CSV table of C-alpha atoms in Angstrom, one decimal:
chain,number,residue,atom,x,y,z
A,24,UNK,CA,127.2,18.3,2.1
A,25,UNK,CA,128.7,18.8,5.6
A,26,UNK,CA,132.1,18.1,4.1
A,27,UNK,CA,131.7,20.8,1.5
A,28,UNK,CA,130.6,23.3,4.2
A,29,UNK,CA,133.6,22.4,6.3
A,30,UNK,CA,136.0,22.7,3.3
A,31,UNK,CA,134.5,26.1,2.4
A,32,UNK,CA,134.9,27.2,6.0
A,33,UNK,CA,138.5,26.1,6.1
A,34,UNK,CA,139.3,27.9,2.8
A,35,UNK,CA,137.6,31.1,4.1
A,36,UNK,CA,139.5,30.9,7.3
A,37,UNK,CA,142.8,30.5,5.5
A,38,UNK,CA,142.2,33.7,3.5
A,39,UNK,CA,141.1,35.7,6.5
A,40,UNK,CA,144.0,34.9,8.8
A,41,UNK,CA,146.7,37.5,9.1
A,42,UNK,CA,149.5,36.7,6.6
A,43,UNK,CA,152.0,39.3,7.6
A,44,UNK,CA,154.1,37.9,10.4
A,45,UNK,CA,156.5,40.1,12.2
A,46,UNK,CA,160.1,39.3,13.3
A,47,UNK,CA,162.1,40.8,16.1
A,48,UNK,CA,164.7,42.0,13.6
A,49,UNK,CA,162.1,43.9,11.6
A,50,UNK,CA,160.8,45.6,14.8
A,51,UNK,CA,164.3,46.6,15.7
A,52,UNK,CA,165.5,47.9,12.3
A,53,UNK,CA,162.5,49.2,10.3
A,54,UNK,CA,161.9,52.9,10.7
A,55,UNK,CA,158.1,52.4,10.8
A,56,UNK,CA,158.4,50.8,14.3
A,57,UNK,CA,159.0,53.2,17.2
A,58,UNK,CA,160.3,51.8,20.5
A,59,UNK,CA,157.9,53.3,23.0
A,60,UNK,CA,158.7,51.4,26.2
A,61,UNK,CA,161.6,49.3,27.6
A,62,UNK,CA,161.5,47.5,30.9
A,63,UNK,CA,164.4,45.2,32.0
A,64,UNK,CA,163.2,42.1,33.7
A,65,UNK,CA,166.4,41.3,35.5
A,66,UNK,CA,169.3,43.8,35.4
A,67,UNK,CA,171.9,41.1,36.1
A,68,UNK,CA,171.0,39.3,32.9
A,69,UNK,CA,172.6,40.1,29.6
A,70,UNK,CA,169.3,39.9,27.7
A,71,UNK,CA,165.6,39.9,28.6
A,72,UNK,CA,162.9,42.4,29.2
A,73,UNK,CA,159.6,43.9,27.9
A,74,UNK,CA,159.8,46.0,24.8
A,75,UNK,CA,156.8,47.8,23.2
A,76,UNK,CA,157.0,49.0,19.6
A,77,UNK,CA,154.4,51.1,17.9
A,78,UNK,CA,153.8,50.7,14.1
A,79,UNK,CA,153.6,54.3,13.1
A,80,UNK,CA,152.4,53.4,9.6
A,81,UNK,CA,149.3,51.7,11.0
A,82,UNK,CA,147.9,54.7,12.8
A,83,UNK,CA,144.7,56.1,11.4
A,84,UNK,CA,142.3,58.8,12.5
A,85,UNK,CA,138.9,57.3,13.0
A,86,UNK,CA,137.3,60.5,14.4
A,87,UNK,CA,138.4,64.1,14.1
A,88,UNK,CA,136.2,66.7,15.7
A,89,UNK,CA,138.5,68.8,17.9
A,90,UNK,CA,138.7,68.7,20.9
A,91,UNK,CA,137.5,65.0,20.4
A,92,UNK,CA,139.9,62.7,18.5
A,93,UNK,CA,140.0,58.9,17.9
A,94,UNK,CA,143.0,57.0,16.6
A,95,UNK,CA,143.6,53.4,15.8
A,96,UNK,CA,146.9,51.7,15.5
A,97,UNK,CA,148.9,48.5,16.0
A,98,UNK,CA,151.6,47.9,18.6
A,99,UNK,CA,153.8,45.0,19.5
A,100,UNK,CA,154.7,43.7,22.9
A,101,UNK,CA,158.0,41.8,22.9
A,102,UNK,CA,158.6,39.6,25.8
A,103,UNK,CA,162.1,38.2,26.1
A,104,UNK,CA,162.8,36.0,29.1
A,105,UNK,CA,164.5,32.7,29.8
A,106,UNK,CA,161.2,30.9,29.6
A,107,UNK,CA,159.4,32.9,26.9
A,108,UNK,CA,160.4,34.8,23.8
A,109,UNK,CA,157.3,36.1,22.0
A,110,UNK,CA,155.9,39.0,20.1
A,111,UNK,CA,152.2,39.9,20.7
A,112,UNK,CA,150.5,42.0,18.1
A,113,UNK,CA,147.6,44.2,19.4
A,114,UNK,CA,145.3,46.7,17.9
A,115,UNK,CA,144.5,49.8,20.0
A,116,UNK,CA,141.8,52.3,19.6
A,117,UNK,CA,142.0,55.4,21.7
A,118,UNK,CA,139.6,58.3,22.2
A,119,UNK,CA,141.1,61.6,23.2
A,120,UNK,CA,139.3,64.5,24.8
A,121,UNK,CA,141.8,67.4,24.8
A,122,UNK,CA,139.6,69.3,27.2
A,123,UNK,CA,141.4,67.1,29.9
A,124,UNK,CA,145.0,67.6,28.7
A,125,UNK,CA,147.3,69.0,31.4
A,126,UNK,CA,147.9,72.2,29.3
A,127,UNK,CA,144.1,72.8,29.0
A,128,UNK,CA,143.6,72.1,32.7
A,129,UNK,CA,146.4,74.6,33.7
A,130,UNK,CA,145.1,77.2,31.2
A,131,UNK,CA,141.5,76.9,32.4
A,132,UNK,CA,142.6,77.0,36.0
A,133,UNK,CA,144.6,80.2,35.4
A,134,UNK,CA,141.5,81.8,33.7
A,135,UNK,CA,139.2,80.9,36.7
A,136,UNK,CA,141.7,81.4,39.5
A,137,UNK,CA,145.0,83.4,39.0
A,138,UNK,CA,146.7,81.3,41.7
A,139,UNK,CA,145.7,77.7,41.2
A,140,UNK,CA,146.6,75.0,43.6
A,141,UNK,CA,149.1,72.6,42.0
A,142,UNK,CA,147.7,69.8,44.1
A,143,UNK,CA,144.2,70.5,42.7
A,144,UNK,CA,145.5,70.4,39.1
A,145,UNK,CA,147.3,67.1,39.7
A,146,UNK,CA,144.3,65.5,41.3
A,147,UNK,CA,142.1,66.8,38.4
A,148,UNK,CA,144.4,65.3,35.8
A,149,UNK,CA,144.7,62.0,37.6
A,150,UNK,CA,141.0,61.6,38.2
A,151,UNK,CA,140.1,62.0,34.5
A,152,UNK,CA,142.7,62.0,31.8
A,153,UNK,CA,140.4,62.4,28.8
A,154,UNK,CA,141.6,59.2,27.4
A,155,UNK,CA,139.6,55.9,26.8
A,156,UNK,CA,140.9,52.8,25.1
A,157,UNK,CA,139.9,49.6,23.5
A,158,UNK,CA,142.5,46.9,22.9
A,159,UNK,CA,142.2,43.8,20.7
A,160,UNK,CA,144.6,40.9,20.5
A,161,UNK,CA,145.6,40.2,16.9
A,162,UNK,CA,148.3,37.5,16.8
A,163,UNK,CA,151.3,36.0,18.6
A,164,UNK,CA,154.7,35.3,17.0
A,165,UNK,CA,158.0,33.8,17.7
A,166,UNK,CA,161.1,36.1,17.3
A,167,UNK,CA,161.6,34.6,13.8
A,168,UNK,CA,158.0,35.4,12.7
A,169,UNK,CA,156.3,32.0,13.1
A,170,UNK,CA,152.8,32.3,14.4
A,171,UNK,CA,152.0,30.8,17.8
A,172,UNK,CA,148.6,29.7,19.1
A,173,UNK,CA,146.9,32.3,21.1
A,174,UNK,CA,143.8,32.4,23.3
A,175,UNK,CA,141.8,35.4,22.1
A,176,UNK,CA,139.7,37.1,24.8
A,177,UNK,CA,138.9,40.5,23.3
A,178,UNK,CA,136.8,42.9,25.3
A,179,UNK,CA,135.6,45.7,23.1
A,180,UNK,CA,134.4,47.9,25.9
A,181,UNK,CA,136.2,51.3,26.2
A,182,UNK,CA,138.1,51.7,29.4
A,183,UNK,CA,139.3,55.0,30.8
A,184,UNK,CA,143.1,55.3,30.7
A,185,UNK,CA,144.8,56.7,33.8
A,186,UNK,CA,148.0,58.7,33.5
A,187,UNK,CA,149.6,56.5,36.1
A,188,UNK,CA,149.4,53.6,33.7
A,189,UNK,CA,152.7,54.8,32.1
A,190,UNK,CA,153.1,52.0,29.6
A,191,UNK,CA,149.7,52.4,28.0
A,192,UNK,CA,149.9,56.2,28.3
A,193,UNK,CA,153.2,56.3,26.5
A,194,UNK,CA,151.7,54.2,23.7
A,195,UNK,CA,148.7,56.5,23.2
A,196,UNK,CA,150.8,59.6,23.5
A,197,UNK,CA,153.2,58.3,20.9
A,198,UNK,CA,150.1,57.6,18.6
A,199,UNK,CA,148.9,61.2,19.1
A,200,UNK,CA,152.4,62.6,18.6
A,201,UNK,CA,152.8,60.5,15.4
A,202,UNK,CA,149.7,61.9,13.8
A,203,UNK,CA,149.5,65.5,15.2
A,204,UNK,CA,153.2,66.2,15.9
A,205,UNK,CA,152.3,67.3,19.5
A,206,UNK,CA,152.0,65.5,22.8
A,207,UNK,CA,148.5,65.0,24.1
A,208,UNK,CA,149.2,66.9,27.4
A,209,UNK,CA,150.7,69.9,25.5
A,210,UNK,CA,147.3,70.6,23.7
A,211,UNK,CA,145.5,73.7,25.0
A,212,UNK,CA,141.8,74.0,24.3
A,213,UNK,CA,140.7,77.6,24.6
């Protein structure tokens, strides 16, 4: 009886595991993957670095009630160093409140005070960006698409996203741009 339960569990596990591995070549050549961030690890080396690709075909709107938006999508972190060459697949859910976009903050500041302090606008935009995110690790691959073991620690709490976190901000802005053909900070809520 125990053996049957274990066999059933293994069969179910095999069918629920992700089957679509990703390769570095596919990330670099397929038009569905957009290179969002590049960071060289060592400028003297011929290769190496951190590259982030957004799967633009994976982005879906999970909530649409302007000025509130939620998008979900998949992105890939490519780490290429002398000691590690991996692709990490992650799923990102982002909540957008366009009341806090820079364009909205500037517009509302002009309406309240014809001569706004630039410093006050910068502080307001940095203290609350209007973005919150949840990130889930999906899988880890070698450059040729073979799956690698991965320790999953997924925290499903939403975290506010600061504009100073340029890597994550670039990813969420690219998601917003991909769906709405406009950068998040260019939205004006009147």
